[in-house]
């Protein structure tokens, strides 16, 4: 398959190039020149998760990677389920947190790791990324133990939760974590500086593994089909899906699924107080405000970097943007109410998923089936959930194990020369 740069349409790349490069010229995002469409949706849905996902990804990637190879990559990446749970009549939760780092980013991170290992040209790769939590953990676990790939993750010292830090800073081997004595923006600036250093970039084979990588989005298309496959044909016919959104990668993947034939009536874009998109859908004005901190901090994004892909998809398909419906903004207090409401129905949920539930219940018609995405395990946001429910939720085994391990992070000042030396040392370490 070919992909083109949304900003500079004459730049066209293969799947392998898009995975290796991440971004095109002028920071342009890559988008498929063609979206395959499945006509026999019932047949597709009748298959089980891994073979069905292999078919979907193979259709997207094309003959650049043989289908049995794609099947193998998917089998390695999707080694955990994506179940739907009924929370009340007509409403399901899609649980995307059964992977090793307890958030949906495991799907994309692990498929990207598999893809990159497959399309890497000779030589070693160094993944350099900055994180405020979930992405770093997913990337670290996805690439852990892979040959010829080293990972360096920067995070702001003391500004991510101790539990999150333990989850990805205790691995060792090819995973190198660095606590920077500064904030998240400073970490991102260091990463940017490294990517702007052309000589260093070549020398250590830099790649960013961030959420704009097309392989991550493609992987996410698969669990929308998996959710629908678990419903009855009647439920599928009138389905509304609510997506808790930050960078809007998850919603982009759902819309790509729809373009490929996923039966879904409409999507709902739910955000927290960082409401650039809902305001844009209302007024037509793109007017990002400074980011505000909320209890759903993985969605604290005011300049969502996948939004141009959604506009491009709507343009290509001739879908009016209004068909996305009205976006909706959920404040922390409403999210907390939604967590309590779900708890009263016997479903434990953290604020990101609860935001999606809240908007779903505001906008769903009585005859519609609703599905909301639960993007993280409640224990991953234990402090917030304990506080809202006045409880002490237990840690799942994976988190409990890491919480008892020793931190292996280095600690640097905000100093590019030191980072550069580390990248060179890591490149030559084995
Ligand atoms: C990353 C993340 C989101 C936001 O997903 P986007 O694809 O960036 O819109 C929502 N919830 C959780 C728990 C996340 O980690």
XYZ file of C-alpha atoms and ligand atoms in Angstrom:
445
model
C 0.000 0.000 0.000
C 1.053 3.569 -0.588
C 0.594 6.390 1.837
C 0.729 10.076 1.043
C 1.701 13.088 3.072
C -1.445 15.074 3.898
C 0.476 18.364 3.725
C 2.649 17.640 0.698
C 0.618 15.277 -1.443
C 3.431 14.527 -3.889
C 5.357 12.717 -1.148
C 4.317 9.060 -1.310
C 5.860 6.281 0.738
C 5.486 2.551 1.324
C 4.144 1.136 4.600
C 7.719 0.305 5.656
C 8.930 3.833 5.003
C 5.980 5.337 6.850
C 6.681 3.123 9.871
C 10.394 3.936 9.849
C 9.930 7.651 9.251
C 6.865 8.457 11.343
C 6.287 11.892 9.811
C 6.633 13.207 6.284
C 8.076 16.486 5.002
C 6.963 19.649 6.724
C 5.679 17.571 9.678
C 2.920 16.137 7.431
C 1.029 13.016 8.550
C 0.876 9.962 6.304
C -2.506 8.683 5.143
C -3.403 5.636 2.987
C -4.005 6.435 -0.703
C -6.789 3.855 -0.652
C -8.878 2.287 2.081
C -9.891 -1.294 1.297
C -13.546 -2.151 1.901
C -14.826 -5.496 3.124
C -18.077 -6.536 1.477
C -18.623 -9.723 3.458
C -18.715 -8.135 6.900
C -20.605 -11.035 8.479
C -17.924 -13.453 7.303
C -15.196 -11.188 8.635
C -16.916 -10.810 12.000
C -17.366 -14.583 12.292
C -13.592 -15.075 12.490
C -11.710 -14.908 15.768
C -9.661 -11.902 16.894
C -6.169 -12.705 15.602
C -7.058 -14.155 12.162
C -9.627 -11.395 11.580
C -7.123 -8.707 12.617
C -4.522 -10.236 10.312
C -6.987 -9.956 7.420
C -7.780 -6.334 8.239
C -4.110 -5.345 8.576
C -3.090 -7.309 5.537
C -5.758 -5.535 3.481
C -4.395 -2.209 4.714
C -0.704 -3.020 4.244
C -1.098 -4.762 0.875
C 1.443 -7.134 -0.640
C 4.478 -5.414 0.869
C 4.375 -7.964 3.731
C 2.971 -11.458 3.001
C -0.315 -12.241 4.770
C 1.107 -15.135 6.808
C 3.857 -12.830 8.076
C 1.228 -10.248 9.070
C -0.636 -13.049 10.822
C 2.514 -13.873 12.801
C 3.073 -10.216 13.781
C -0.542 -9.840 14.889
C -0.334 -13.057 16.897
C 2.707 -11.722 18.737
C 1.195 -8.278 19.280
C -2.405 -9.106 20.222
C -1.697 -11.669 22.915
C -4.557 -10.529 25.142
C -8.309 -10.099 24.619
C -10.541 -7.044 24.068
C -13.822 -8.117 25.684
C -17.067 -6.169 25.816
C -18.938 -6.111 29.137
C -22.612 -5.304 29.529
C -23.026 -2.487 32.052
C -26.773 -2.085 31.587
C -29.467 -2.758 29.030
C -28.216 -1.612 25.635
C -24.832 -0.364 26.872
C -21.466 -2.099 26.644
C -17.961 -1.239 27.824
C -15.095 -2.227 25.507
C -12.179 -3.164 27.779
C -8.911 -2.293 26.070
C -6.705 -2.635 29.143
C -5.831 -6.314 29.345
C -2.329 -5.854 27.900
C 0.933 -5.657 29.864
C 0.740 -1.927 30.628
C -3.013 -1.845 31.273
C -3.984 0.741 28.656
C -5.144 0.546 25.034
C -1.762 1.875 23.898
C -0.467 -1.703 24.198
C -2.287 -2.638 20.969
C -0.657 0.064 18.867
C 2.703 -0.019 20.647
C 3.104 -3.768 20.280
C 2.021 -3.880 16.647
C 4.370 -1.012 15.862
C 7.258 -2.870 17.542
C 6.508 -5.957 15.461
C 6.177 -3.913 12.257
C 9.338 -1.930 12.838
C 11.372 -5.061 13.523
C 10.047 -6.414 10.197
C 10.680 -3.366 8.014
C 13.901 -2.178 9.658
C 16.729 -1.949 7.200
C 20.166 -3.164 8.267
C 21.598 -1.665 11.340
C 20.315 -0.772 14.702
C 17.433 1.447 15.659
C 17.235 3.732 18.659
C 13.744 4.679 19.748
C 13.786 8.025 21.526
C 10.574 9.223 23.075
C 9.300 11.537 25.797
C 6.382 10.477 27.933
C 4.022 11.742 30.554
C 2.981 8.165 31.376
C 1.026 5.706 29.254
C 2.881 5.886 25.939
C 6.311 5.354 27.519
C 5.120 2.284 29.361
C 3.514 0.749 26.272
C 6.575 1.453 24.110
C 9.015 0.132 26.737
C 7.139 -3.141 27.174
C 6.501 -3.555 23.445
C 10.196 -3.278 22.512
C 11.587 -5.014 25.588
C 14.137 -7.671 24.676
C 14.037 -7.002 20.916
C 17.311 -7.404 19.100
C 18.913 -4.433 17.359
C 16.438 -1.995 18.892
C 17.318 0.179 21.862
C 14.773 2.388 23.581
C 15.511 5.624 25.433
C 12.584 7.199 27.278
C 12.662 10.623 28.892
C 10.162 11.688 31.523
C 9.858 14.617 33.915
C 11.264 13.672 37.306
C 8.617 13.595 40.025
C 5.806 14.507 37.617
C 4.442 11.091 36.714
C 2.730 8.834 39.218
C 5.105 6.549 41.190
C 3.139 3.531 39.970
C 3.489 4.554 36.342
C 7.217 5.113 36.833
C 7.651 1.632 38.301
C 5.814 0.078 35.389
C 8.403 1.047 32.767
C 11.559 2.083 34.637
C 12.247 -1.346 36.118
C 12.804 -3.347 32.926
C 16.511 -2.981 32.077
C 18.067 -4.777 29.065
C 17.450 -2.623 25.968
C 15.126 -0.199 27.786
C 16.868 2.927 29.096
C 14.840 5.406 31.109
C 15.972 8.878 32.097
C 14.308 11.112 34.666
C 14.890 14.706 33.567
C 15.022 17.428 36.217
C 12.452 19.543 34.395
C 8.903 19.336 32.994
C 7.328 17.309 30.157
C 7.746 20.124 27.629
C 11.484 20.156 28.357
C 11.629 16.394 27.702
C 9.835 16.886 24.402
C 12.198 19.711 23.486
C 15.210 17.435 24.105
C 13.692 14.785 21.838
C 13.072 17.389 19.160
C 16.641 18.630 19.431
C 17.937 15.097 18.934
C 15.769 14.646 15.816
C 17.017 17.959 14.446
C 20.622 16.790 14.790
C 20.876 15.090 11.385
C 24.285 13.562 12.083
C 23.168 12.037 15.376
C 19.943 10.862 13.779
C 21.850 8.867 11.152
C 24.545 7.728 13.548
C 22.190 6.062 16.034
C 19.188 5.358 13.748
C 16.647 7.481 15.605
C 12.916 6.715 15.489
C 10.262 8.260 17.719
C 7.514 5.589 18.087
C 5.020 8.306 18.945
C 1.306 8.234 18.324
C 1.464 9.683 14.831
C 3.005 6.450 13.530
C 0.513 4.925 11.087
C 1.152 1.359 12.275
C -0.247 2.225 15.699
C -3.487 3.545 14.201
C -3.918 0.552 11.921
C -3.623 -1.830 14.865
C -6.360 0.065 16.681
C -8.837 -0.443 13.820
C -8.916 -4.151 14.728
C -10.467 -3.891 18.177
C -13.471 -1.978 16.859
C -14.270 -4.996 14.686
C -13.616 -7.257 17.679
C -16.151 -5.318 19.757
C -18.840 -5.501 17.089
C -18.149 -9.198 16.557
C -19.232 -9.835 20.144
C -22.673 -8.255 19.585
C -25.824 -9.736 18.124
C -26.717 -8.715 14.533
C -29.597 -6.650 15.911
C -27.320 -4.706 18.254
C -24.835 -4.077 15.445
C -27.506 -2.455 13.316
C -27.996 0.552 15.499
C -24.664 1.096 17.153
C -23.202 4.306 18.583
C -19.587 4.303 19.822
C -18.233 6.870 22.284
C -14.468 7.465 22.317
C -12.587 9.293 25.107
C -10.205 11.459 23.104
C -6.909 13.272 23.599
C -4.758 13.137 20.485
C -7.704 11.611 18.563
C -5.797 8.562 17.346
C -8.413 6.225 18.740
C -11.266 8.032 17.008
C -9.276 8.146 13.743
C -8.891 4.363 13.908
C -12.645 3.918 14.470
C -13.454 6.100 11.471
C -10.994 4.169 9.311
C -12.848 1.028 10.443
C -16.129 2.581 9.348
C -14.652 3.394 5.948
C -13.623 -0.284 5.675
C -17.179 -1.445 6.378
C -17.461 -1.567 10.181
C -21.185 -1.377 10.960
C -21.531 1.695 13.146
C -24.148 4.398 12.939
C -22.061 7.164 14.441
C -19.164 8.009 16.714
C -19.088 10.409 19.631
C -15.904 12.364 20.419
C -15.779 12.837 24.191
C -13.150 15.094 25.748
C -12.301 16.538 29.136
C -11.914 20.288 29.688
C -9.299 20.339 26.908
C -12.023 21.039 24.396
C -10.397 22.284 21.197
C -12.296 19.798 19.021
C -15.811 20.183 20.510
C -15.463 23.965 20.188
C -14.270 23.534 16.614
C -17.219 21.283 15.702
C -19.540 23.897 17.193
C -18.014 27.070 15.743
C -15.740 26.067 12.868
C -12.895 27.928 14.578
C -9.678 26.037 15.418
C -8.650 27.835 18.554
C -6.492 25.778 20.973
C -6.230 27.141 24.499
C -3.468 26.363 27.019
C -3.673 22.765 28.257
C -5.403 22.315 31.608
C -4.688 19.502 34.068
C -7.600 17.120 34.736
C -8.178 13.772 36.459
C -8.166 12.141 33.006
C -4.621 13.292 32.319
C -3.952 11.036 29.316
C -6.462 13.272 27.522
C -4.876 16.562 28.582
C -4.114 17.604 25.026
C -5.118 20.912 23.494
C -3.531 20.451 20.053
C -4.578 16.933 19.057
C -2.001 15.736 16.558
C -4.221 13.224 14.736
C -7.006 15.679 13.924
C -5.729 16.422 10.373
C -6.202 12.723 9.554
C -9.867 12.904 10.585
C -10.434 15.928 8.374
C -8.681 14.201 5.499
C -10.768 11.051 5.909
C -14.012 13.030 5.985
C -12.911 14.943 2.899
C -12.000 11.781 0.985
C -15.208 9.954 1.962
C -17.399 12.992 1.442
C -18.558 12.734 5.059
C -19.638 16.098 6.423
C -17.793 16.887 9.656
C -21.216 17.338 11.262
C -21.685 13.596 10.963
C -19.241 13.307 13.840
C -22.076 14.822 15.774
C -21.556 17.350 18.443
C -18.459 16.771 20.478
C -18.883 16.922 24.176
C -16.894 18.261 27.079
C -16.911 16.547 30.465
C -15.588 18.339 33.526
C -13.819 16.469 36.353
C -16.848 16.618 38.654
C -19.099 15.062 35.993
C -16.483 12.399 35.291
C -16.416 11.565 39.015
C -20.230 11.307 39.033
C -20.040 8.950 36.070
C -17.453 6.774 37.873
C -19.855 6.570 40.846
C -22.859 5.846 38.622
C -21.033 2.991 36.901
C -19.898 1.668 40.275
C -23.526 1.633 41.446
C -24.328 -0.597 38.452
C -21.523 -2.935 39.442
C -18.909 -1.708 36.950
C -15.572 -0.319 38.150
C -14.275 2.309 35.717
C -11.627 5.053 35.765
C -12.281 8.632 34.559
C -11.245 8.281 30.871
C -13.786 5.526 30.235
C -16.349 7.218 32.466
C -16.156 10.376 30.336
C -17.049 8.338 27.265
C -19.931 6.705 29.160
C -21.261 10.062 30.358
C -21.471 11.520 26.844
C -22.882 8.297 25.424
C -25.753 8.448 27.876
C -26.360 12.124 27.061
C -26.589 11.514 23.331
C -27.851 7.936 22.855
C -31.409 7.451 21.567
C -33.563 4.804 23.312
C -33.438 2.387 20.362
C -29.652 2.601 19.943
C -27.007 0.227 21.272
C -24.164 2.095 22.960
C -20.498 1.141 23.292
C -17.960 3.186 25.238
C -14.218 2.592 25.186
C -12.482 1.839 28.474
C -8.955 2.905 27.647
C -7.202 2.104 30.940
C -7.483 -0.330 33.831
C -9.000 1.346 36.908
C -5.866 0.497 38.928
C -3.729 2.497 36.531
C -5.478 5.587 37.872
C -5.711 4.194 41.381
C -5.143 7.488 43.229
C -8.024 9.189 41.388
C -10.396 6.224 41.534
C -9.725 5.595 45.244
C -10.404 9.230 45.899
C -13.703 9.323 43.957
C -15.062 6.068 45.390
C -13.432 6.387 48.802
C -11.990 2.924 48.497
C -8.694 1.102 48.062
C -8.749 -0.868 44.830
C -6.295 -3.760 44.587
C -3.397 -3.720 42.117
C -3.548 -6.312 39.341
C -0.597 -8.765 39.412
C 1.407 -7.033 36.640
C 1.357 -3.689 38.388
C 1.927 -5.223 41.802
C 5.007 -7.074 40.551
C 6.571 -3.930 39.076
C 5.700 -1.835 42.099
C 8.094 -3.990 44.111
C 10.981 -3.837 41.645
C 13.941 -1.489 41.775
C 13.928 1.708 39.705
C 16.679 1.649 37.079
C 16.336 5.181 35.712
C 19.219 7.544 35.154
C 18.765 11.098 36.334
C 19.899 13.984 34.109
C 19.572 17.725 34.156
C 17.996 19.265 31.083
C 21.289 18.942 29.181
C 21.355 17.960 25.507
C 25.081 17.086 25.453
C 24.508 14.446 28.114
C 21.553 12.960 26.289
C 23.532 12.865 23.053
C 26.382 10.991 24.737
C 23.922 8.503 26.212
C 22.398 7.835 22.783
C 25.845 7.186 21.318
C 26.867 4.934 24.222
C 23.627 2.944 23.985
C 24.150 2.500 20.226
C 27.562 0.967 20.826
C 26.714 -0.991 23.937
C 26.326 -4.438 22.443
C -3.827 8.001 25.243
C -5.064 7.819 26.056
C -6.317 8.376 25.668
C -6.466 9.268 24.461
O -6.380 8.560 23.258
P -6.115 9.342 21.884
O -5.927 8.285 20.864
O -4.864 10.146 22.111
O -7.291 10.204 21.621
C -7.434 8.088 26.436
N -7.358 7.351 27.549
C -6.177 6.808 27.968
C -6.157 6.012 29.223
C -4.987 7.023 27.242
O -3.825 6.493 27.665
